[in-house]
Amino acid sequence: MRFSHLYRHIFLATVLAVSGCLAGASAQVVTPSGAQPVAANGPKTAPDSLIARSRYGVLSYDSLLTAMPEYVRALESLSRLRQQYEKEAEYNASNFKRLFTEFLDGQKNFPKSILLKRQRDLQNEMERDLAFREQADSLLRAAEADLMGPVRSRLDAAIRAAGAERGYDFIINTDRGACPYYNPLLSEDAAPYVRIQLNKLRP
């Protein structure tokens, strides 16, 4: 009887000791030296604020440029200047054609001195016409730079202002297939905001 009572006490003490060890083990997670415990819900992802900030704008530069009133006026000025040069070039070509026809008609009857003079006149007229055309092309390029430069600068400033205001990381120009794909979930049409800035920058 005494032994049964003693066994019962020993058994209860053993059960309590084992229960305490199990409780301590479940309350403490042992990690390797220097390692950080891993959260139960897995690795952390990028903050939502970072994802929201990583946006970009999309636009067609040429579409915005050609819709600007200053661009239309610059084209009209260039067209008038080009017509003026073309008219002068046509006059030079007509004059050369006349001299050449006269030379062909009279070359059999001209004295040698006159024949040589007509040849020099034709050569000079041809060189003058070529020089004028080269000069006209150069003047047209310079005029285009002078007229279009301020227009493009204003559009560039409006794009920068819109990008800063909207918090874009960058703005994509879709002209000529330069960017065949962009994520629509991370982008938006920047053109309306650029137009707002253009109105603010209107001279």
PDB file of C-alpha atoms in Angstrom:
ATOM      1  CA  MET A   1       0.000   0.000   0.000  1.00  0.00           C
ATOM      2  CA  ARG A   2       2.833   2.299   0.924  1.00  0.00           C
ATOM      3  CA  PHE A   3       4.595   1.471  -2.360  1.00  0.00           C
ATOM      4  CA  SER A   4       1.489   2.243  -4.409  1.00  0.00           C
ATOM      5  CA  HIS A   5       1.195   5.627  -2.755  1.00  0.00           C
ATOM      6  CA  LEU A   6       4.875   6.334  -3.448  1.00  0.00           C
ATOM      7  CA  TYR A   7       4.587   5.288  -7.107  1.00  0.00           C
ATOM      8  CA  ARG A   8       1.609   7.595  -7.491  1.00  0.00           C
ATOM      9  CA  HIS A   9       3.627  10.582  -6.223  1.00  0.00           C
ATOM     10  CA  ILE A  10       6.548   9.760  -8.500  1.00  0.00           C
ATOM     11  CA  PHE A  11       4.255   9.443 -11.527  1.00  0.00           C
ATOM     12  CA  LEU A  12       2.581  12.804 -10.851  1.00  0.00           C
ATOM     13  CA  ALA A  13       5.944  14.532 -10.421  1.00  0.00           C
ATOM     14  CA  THR A  14       7.173  13.075 -13.715  1.00  0.00           C
ATOM     15  CA  VAL A  15       4.052  14.244 -15.565  1.00  0.00           C
ATOM     16  CA  LEU A  16       4.406  17.777 -14.192  1.00  0.00           C
ATOM     17  CA  ALA A  17       8.094  17.937 -15.146  1.00  0.00           C
ATOM     18  CA  VAL A  18       7.469  16.776 -18.703  1.00  0.00           C
ATOM     19  CA  SER A  19       4.567  19.223 -19.099  1.00  0.00           C
ATOM     20  CA  GLY A  20       6.788  22.096 -17.973  1.00  0.00           C
ATOM     21  CA  CYS A  21       9.495  21.199 -20.480  1.00  0.00           C
ATOM     22  CA  LEU A  22       7.011  20.999 -23.335  1.00  0.00           C
ATOM     23  CA  ALA A  23       5.503  24.375 -22.414  1.00  0.00           C
ATOM     24  CA  GLY A  24       8.930  25.997 -22.333  1.00  0.00           C
ATOM     25  CA  ALA A  25       9.899  24.521 -25.692  1.00  0.00           C
ATOM     26  CA  SER A  26       6.729  25.759 -27.378  1.00  0.00           C
ATOM     27  CA  ALA A  27       7.189  29.258 -25.965  1.00  0.00           C
ATOM     28  CA  GLN A  28      10.740  29.632 -27.321  1.00  0.00           C
ATOM     29  CA  VAL A  29      11.888  29.236 -30.940  1.00  0.00           C
ATOM     30  CA  VAL A  30      15.560  28.434 -31.267  1.00  0.00           C
ATOM     31  CA  THR A  31      17.281  30.089 -34.253  1.00  0.00           C
ATOM     32  CA  PRO A  32      20.834  29.682 -35.534  1.00  0.00           C
ATOM     33  CA  SER A  33      23.422  32.022 -34.076  1.00  0.00           C
ATOM     34  CA  GLY A  34      23.041  35.528 -35.566  1.00  0.00           C
ATOM     35  CA  ALA A  35      19.920  34.615 -37.563  1.00  0.00           C
ATOM     36  CA  GLN A  36      16.691  36.581 -37.275  1.00  0.00           C
ATOM     37  CA  PRO A  37      13.372  34.843 -36.641  1.00  0.00           C
ATOM     38  CA  VAL A  38      11.195  34.554 -39.730  1.00  0.00           C
ATOM     39  CA  ALA A  39       7.705  35.983 -39.512  1.00  0.00           C
ATOM     40  CA  ALA A  40       4.909  33.468 -39.693  1.00  0.00           C
ATOM     41  CA  ASN A  41       3.263  35.215 -42.643  1.00  0.00           C
ATOM     42  CA  GLY A  42       6.319  34.918 -44.937  1.00  0.00           C
ATOM     43  CA  PRO A  43       8.824  37.463 -46.328  1.00  0.00           C
ATOM     44  CA  LYS A  44       7.927  41.142 -46.413  1.00  0.00           C
ATOM     45  CA  THR A  45       6.965  42.734 -49.740  1.00  0.00           C
ATOM     46  CA  ALA A  46       7.666  46.269 -50.985  1.00  0.00           C
ATOM     47  CA  PRO A  47       5.561  48.924 -49.224  1.00  0.00           C
ATOM     48  CA  ASP A  48       2.414  50.021 -51.002  1.00  0.00           C
ATOM     49  CA  SER A  49       3.677  53.619 -50.938  1.00  0.00           C
ATOM     50  CA  LEU A  50       6.746  52.632 -52.975  1.00  0.00           C
ATOM     51  CA  ILE A  51       4.616  50.825 -55.558  1.00  0.00           C
ATOM     52  CA  ALA A  52       2.261  53.795 -55.811  1.00  0.00           C
ATOM     53  CA  ARG A  53       5.197  56.184 -56.282  1.00  0.00           C
ATOM     54  CA  SER A  54       6.761  54.167 -59.100  1.00  0.00           C
ATOM     55  CA  ARG A  55       4.471  55.546 -61.796  1.00  0.00           C
ATOM     56  CA  TYR A  56       5.249  57.040 -65.156  1.00  0.00           C
ATOM     57  CA  GLY A  57       3.469  59.138 -67.761  1.00  0.00           C
ATOM     58  CA  VAL A  58       2.828  58.248 -71.383  1.00  0.00           C
ATOM     59  CA  LEU A  59       2.383  60.689 -74.272  1.00  0.00           C
ATOM     60  CA  SER A  60       2.967  61.380 -77.961  1.00  0.00           C
ATOM     61  CA  TYR A  61       5.406  64.277 -78.253  1.00  0.00           C
ATOM     62  CA  ASP A  62       4.612  64.911 -81.922  1.00  0.00           C
ATOM     63  CA  SER A  63       0.864  65.022 -81.276  1.00  0.00           C
ATOM     64  CA  LEU A  64       1.302  67.639 -78.566  1.00  0.00           C
ATOM     65  CA  LEU A  65       3.765  69.638 -80.671  1.00  0.00           C
ATOM     66  CA  THR A  66       1.661  69.795 -83.837  1.00  0.00           C
ATOM     67  CA  ALA A  67      -1.404  70.865 -81.833  1.00  0.00           C
ATOM     68  CA  MET A  68       0.333  73.964 -80.464  1.00  0.00           C
ATOM     69  CA  PRO A  69      -0.755  77.270 -82.106  1.00  0.00           C
ATOM     70  CA  GLU A  70       2.867  78.452 -82.142  1.00  0.00           C
ATOM     71  CA  TYR A  71       3.825  75.389 -84.155  1.00  0.00           C
ATOM     72  CA  VAL A  72       1.144  76.129 -86.757  1.00  0.00           C
ATOM     73  CA  ARG A  73       2.293  79.749 -87.049  1.00  0.00           C
ATOM     74  CA  ALA A  74       5.920  78.660 -87.386  1.00  0.00           C
ATOM     75  CA  LEU A  75       4.975  76.266 -90.199  1.00  0.00           C
ATOM     76  CA  GLU A  76       3.127  79.048 -91.999  1.00  0.00           C
ATOM     77  CA  SER A  77       6.152  81.345 -91.765  1.00  0.00           C
ATOM     78  CA  LEU A  78       8.432  78.603 -93.064  1.00  0.00           C
ATOM     79  CA  SER A  79       6.039  77.875 -95.912  1.00  0.00           C
ATOM     80  CA  ARG A  80       6.028  81.524 -97.017  1.00  0.00           C
ATOM     81  CA  LEU A  81       9.808  81.677 -96.857  1.00  0.00           C
ATOM     82  CA  ARG A  82      10.136  78.422 -98.797  1.00  0.00           C
ATOM     83  CA  GLN A  83       7.772  79.691-101.507  1.00  0.00           C
ATOM     84  CA  GLN A  84       9.834  82.849-101.824  1.00  0.00           C
ATOM     85  CA  TYR A  85      13.040  80.871-102.321  1.00  0.00           C
ATOM     86  CA  GLU A  86      11.370  78.482-104.750  1.00  0.00           C
ATOM     87  CA  LYS A  87      10.114  81.404-106.807  1.00  0.00           C
ATOM     88  CA  GLU A  88      13.628  82.815-107.024  1.00  0.00           C
ATOM     89  CA  ALA A  89      15.043  79.376-107.914  1.00  0.00           C
ATOM     90  CA  GLU A  90      12.456  78.970-110.683  1.00  0.00           C
ATOM     91  CA  TYR A  91      13.439  82.357-112.107  1.00  0.00           C
ATOM     92  CA  ASN A  92      17.125  81.348-112.130  1.00  0.00           C
ATOM     93  CA  ALA A  93      16.302  78.030-113.802  1.00  0.00           C
ATOM     94  CA  SER A  94      14.188  79.781-116.431  1.00  0.00           C
ATOM     95  CA  ASN A  95      16.975  82.253-117.163  1.00  0.00           C
ATOM     96  CA  PHE A  96      19.500  79.431-117.525  1.00  0.00           C
ATOM     97  CA  LYS A  97      17.172  77.564-119.869  1.00  0.00           C
ATOM     98  CA  ARG A  98      16.776  80.679-122.046  1.00  0.00           C
ATOM     99  CA  LEU A  99      20.528  81.227-122.271  1.00  0.00           C
ATOM    100  CA  PHE A 100      21.112  77.580-123.085  1.00  0.00           C
ATOM    101  CA  THR A 101      18.496  77.625-125.853  1.00  0.00           C
ATOM    102  CA  GLU A 102      20.050  80.736-127.382  1.00  0.00           C
ATOM    103  CA  PHE A 103      23.457  79.103-127.221  1.00  0.00           C
ATOM    104  CA  LEU A 104      22.240  75.983-129.023  1.00  0.00           C
ATOM    105  CA  ASP A 105      20.440  77.994-131.681  1.00  0.00           C
ATOM    106  CA  GLY A 106      23.405  80.204-132.508  1.00  0.00           C
ATOM    107  CA  GLN A 107      26.468  78.112-131.784  1.00  0.00           C
ATOM    108  CA  LYS A 108      26.948  77.256-135.471  1.00  0.00           C
ATOM    109  CA  ASN A 109      26.869  80.917-136.477  1.00  0.00           C
ATOM    110  CA  PHE A 110      28.604  82.558-133.509  1.00  0.00           C
ATOM    111  CA  PRO A 111      32.161  83.760-133.907  1.00  0.00           C
ATOM    112  CA  LYS A 112      34.552  81.921-131.657  1.00  0.00           C
ATOM    113  CA  SER A 113      34.884  84.849-129.226  1.00  0.00           C
ATOM    114  CA  ILE A 114      31.094  85.136-128.786  1.00  0.00           C
ATOM    115  CA  LEU A 115      30.750  81.366-128.526  1.00  0.00           C
ATOM    116  CA  LEU A 116      33.290  81.277-125.692  1.00  0.00           C
ATOM    117  CA  LYS A 117      31.553  84.189-123.975  1.00  0.00           C
ATOM    118  CA  ARG A 118      28.180  82.407-124.140  1.00  0.00           C
ATOM    119  CA  GLN A 119      29.763  79.295-122.693  1.00  0.00           C
ATOM    120  CA  ARG A 120      31.149  81.309-119.776  1.00  0.00           C
ATOM    121  CA  ASP A 121      27.747  82.935-119.259  1.00  0.00           C
ATOM    122  CA  LEU A 122      26.101  79.519-119.101  1.00  0.00           C
ATOM    123  CA  GLN A 123      28.708  78.242-116.655  1.00  0.00           C
ATOM    124  CA  ASN A 124      28.331  81.297-114.419  1.00  0.00           C
ATOM    125  CA  GLU A 125      24.532  81.064-114.483  1.00  0.00           C
ATOM    126  CA  MET A 126      24.617  77.387-113.546  1.00  0.00           C
ATOM    127  CA  GLU A 127      27.044  78.002-110.664  1.00  0.00           C
ATOM    128  CA  ARG A 128      24.957  80.954-109.470  1.00  0.00           C
ATOM    129  CA  ASP A 129      21.819  78.798-109.460  1.00  0.00           C
ATOM    130  CA  LEU A 130      23.517  76.002-107.511  1.00  0.00           C
ATOM    131  CA  ALA A 131      24.952  78.463-104.988  1.00  0.00           C
ATOM    132  CA  PHE A 132      21.535  80.051-104.488  1.00  0.00           C
ATOM    133  CA  ARG A 133      19.879  76.690-103.869  1.00  0.00           C
ATOM    134  CA  GLU A 134      22.517  75.724-101.302  1.00  0.00           C
ATOM    135  CA  GLN A 135      22.151  79.082 -99.582  1.00  0.00           C
ATOM    136  CA  ALA A 136      18.361  78.797 -99.601  1.00  0.00           C
ATOM    137  CA  ASP A 137      18.523  75.355 -97.987  1.00  0.00           C
ATOM    138  CA  SER A 138      20.876  76.669 -95.313  1.00  0.00           C
ATOM    139  CA  LEU A 139      18.655  79.688 -94.625  1.00  0.00           C
ATOM    140  CA  LEU A 140      15.572  77.485 -94.383  1.00  0.00           C
ATOM    141  CA  ARG A 141      17.265  75.204 -91.853  1.00  0.00           C
ATOM    142  CA  ALA A 142      18.341  78.214 -89.791  1.00  0.00           C
ATOM    143  CA  ALA A 143      14.844  79.705 -89.978  1.00  0.00           C
ATOM    144  CA  GLU A 144      13.299  76.409 -88.884  1.00  0.00           C
ATOM    145  CA  ALA A 145      15.631  76.250 -85.879  1.00  0.00           C
ATOM    146  CA  ASP A 146      14.820  79.852 -84.939  1.00  0.00           C
ATOM    147  CA  LEU A 147      11.058  79.360 -85.287  1.00  0.00           C
ATOM    148  CA  MET A 148      10.696  75.857 -83.865  1.00  0.00           C
ATOM    149  CA  GLY A 149      13.296  76.119 -81.105  1.00  0.00           C
ATOM    150  CA  PRO A 150      11.160  78.233 -78.742  1.00  0.00           C
ATOM    151  CA  VAL A 151       8.104  76.064 -79.461  1.00  0.00           C
ATOM    152  CA  ARG A 152       9.923  72.870 -78.528  1.00  0.00           C
ATOM    153  CA  SER A 153      11.484  74.514 -75.478  1.00  0.00           C
ATOM    154  CA  ARG A 154       8.044  75.519 -74.207  1.00  0.00           C
ATOM    155  CA  LEU A 155       6.685  72.008 -74.719  1.00  0.00           C
ATOM    156  CA  ASP A 156       9.714  70.500 -72.963  1.00  0.00           C
ATOM    157  CA  ALA A 157       9.185  72.840 -70.005  1.00  0.00           C
ATOM    158  CA  ALA A 158       5.499  71.873 -69.817  1.00  0.00           C
ATOM    159  CA  ILE A 159       6.392  68.163 -69.845  1.00  0.00           C
ATOM    160  CA  ARG A 160       8.908  68.641 -67.035  1.00  0.00           C
ATOM    161  CA  ALA A 161       6.396  70.629 -64.981  1.00  0.00           C
ATOM    162  CA  ALA A 162       3.680  68.009 -65.477  1.00  0.00           C
ATOM    163  CA  GLY A 163       6.062  65.209 -64.540  1.00  0.00           C
ATOM    164  CA  ALA A 164       7.127  66.971 -61.347  1.00  0.00           C
ATOM    165  CA  GLU A 165       3.554  67.813 -60.376  1.00  0.00           C
ATOM    166  CA  ARG A 166       2.292  64.263 -60.930  1.00  0.00           C
ATOM    167  CA  GLY A 167       5.310  62.693 -59.266  1.00  0.00           C
ATOM    168  CA  TYR A 168       6.335  60.588 -62.267  1.00  0.00           C
ATOM    169  CA  ASP A 169       9.592  58.684 -62.261  1.00  0.00           C
ATOM    170  CA  PHE A 170       9.806  59.375 -65.998  1.00  0.00           C
ATOM    171  CA  ILE A 171       7.633  60.097 -69.055  1.00  0.00           C
ATOM    172  CA  ILE A 172       7.578  57.789 -72.086  1.00  0.00           C
ATOM    173  CA  ASN A 173       7.326  59.164 -75.632  1.00  0.00           C
ATOM    174  CA  THR A 174       5.374  56.654 -77.733  1.00  0.00           C
ATOM    175  CA  ASP A 175       6.218  58.205 -81.130  1.00  0.00           C
ATOM    176  CA  ARG A 176       7.570  55.893 -83.852  1.00  0.00           C
ATOM    177  CA  GLY A 177       7.194  52.773 -81.734  1.00  0.00           C
ATOM    178  CA  ALA A 178      10.005  53.751 -79.375  1.00  0.00           C
ATOM    179  CA  CYS A 179       8.303  51.923 -76.496  1.00  0.00           C
ATOM    180  CA  PRO A 180       6.280  48.941 -77.758  1.00  0.00           C
ATOM    181  CA  TYR A 181       5.112  47.966 -74.255  1.00  0.00           C
ATOM    182  CA  TYR A 182       4.547  49.608 -70.891  1.00  0.00           C
ATOM    183  CA  ASN A 183       2.600  48.421 -67.864  1.00  0.00           C
ATOM    184  CA  PRO A 184      -0.798  50.181 -67.931  1.00  0.00           C
ATOM    185  CA  LEU A 185      -1.248  49.547 -64.209  1.00  0.00           C
ATOM    186  CA  LEU A 186       1.764  51.728 -63.414  1.00  0.00           C
ATOM    187  CA  SER A 187       1.180  54.473 -65.989  1.00  0.00           C
ATOM    188  CA  GLU A 188      -1.291  57.116 -67.065  1.00  0.00           C
ATOM    189  CA  ASP A 189      -1.866  59.421 -70.020  1.00  0.00           C
ATOM    190  CA  ALA A 190       0.250  62.483 -69.271  1.00  0.00           C
ATOM    191  CA  ALA A 191      -0.983  64.566 -72.228  1.00  0.00           C
ATOM    192  CA  PRO A 192      -3.888  66.293 -70.387  1.00  0.00           C
ATOM    193  CA  TYR A 193      -1.561  67.434 -67.607  1.00  0.00           C
ATOM    194  CA  VAL A 194       0.998  68.685 -70.138  1.00  0.00           C
ATOM    195  CA  ARG A 195      -1.731  70.744 -71.848  1.00  0.00           C
ATOM    196  CA  ILE A 196      -2.581  72.321 -68.505  1.00  0.00           C
ATOM    197  CA  GLN A 197       1.054  73.310 -68.063  1.00  0.00           C
ATOM    198  CA  LEU A 198       1.182  74.658 -71.627  1.00  0.00           C
ATOM    199  CA  ASN A 199      -1.714  76.976 -70.822  1.00  0.00           C
ATOM    200  CA  LYS A 200       0.148  78.194 -67.750  1.00  0.00           C
ATOM    201  CA  LEU A 201       3.261  78.848 -69.847  1.00  0.00           C
ATOM    202  CA  ARG A 202       1.394  80.539 -72.689  1.00  0.00           C
ATOM    203  CA  PRO A 203       3.273  83.702 -73.728  1.00  0.00           C
TER     204      PRO A 203
END
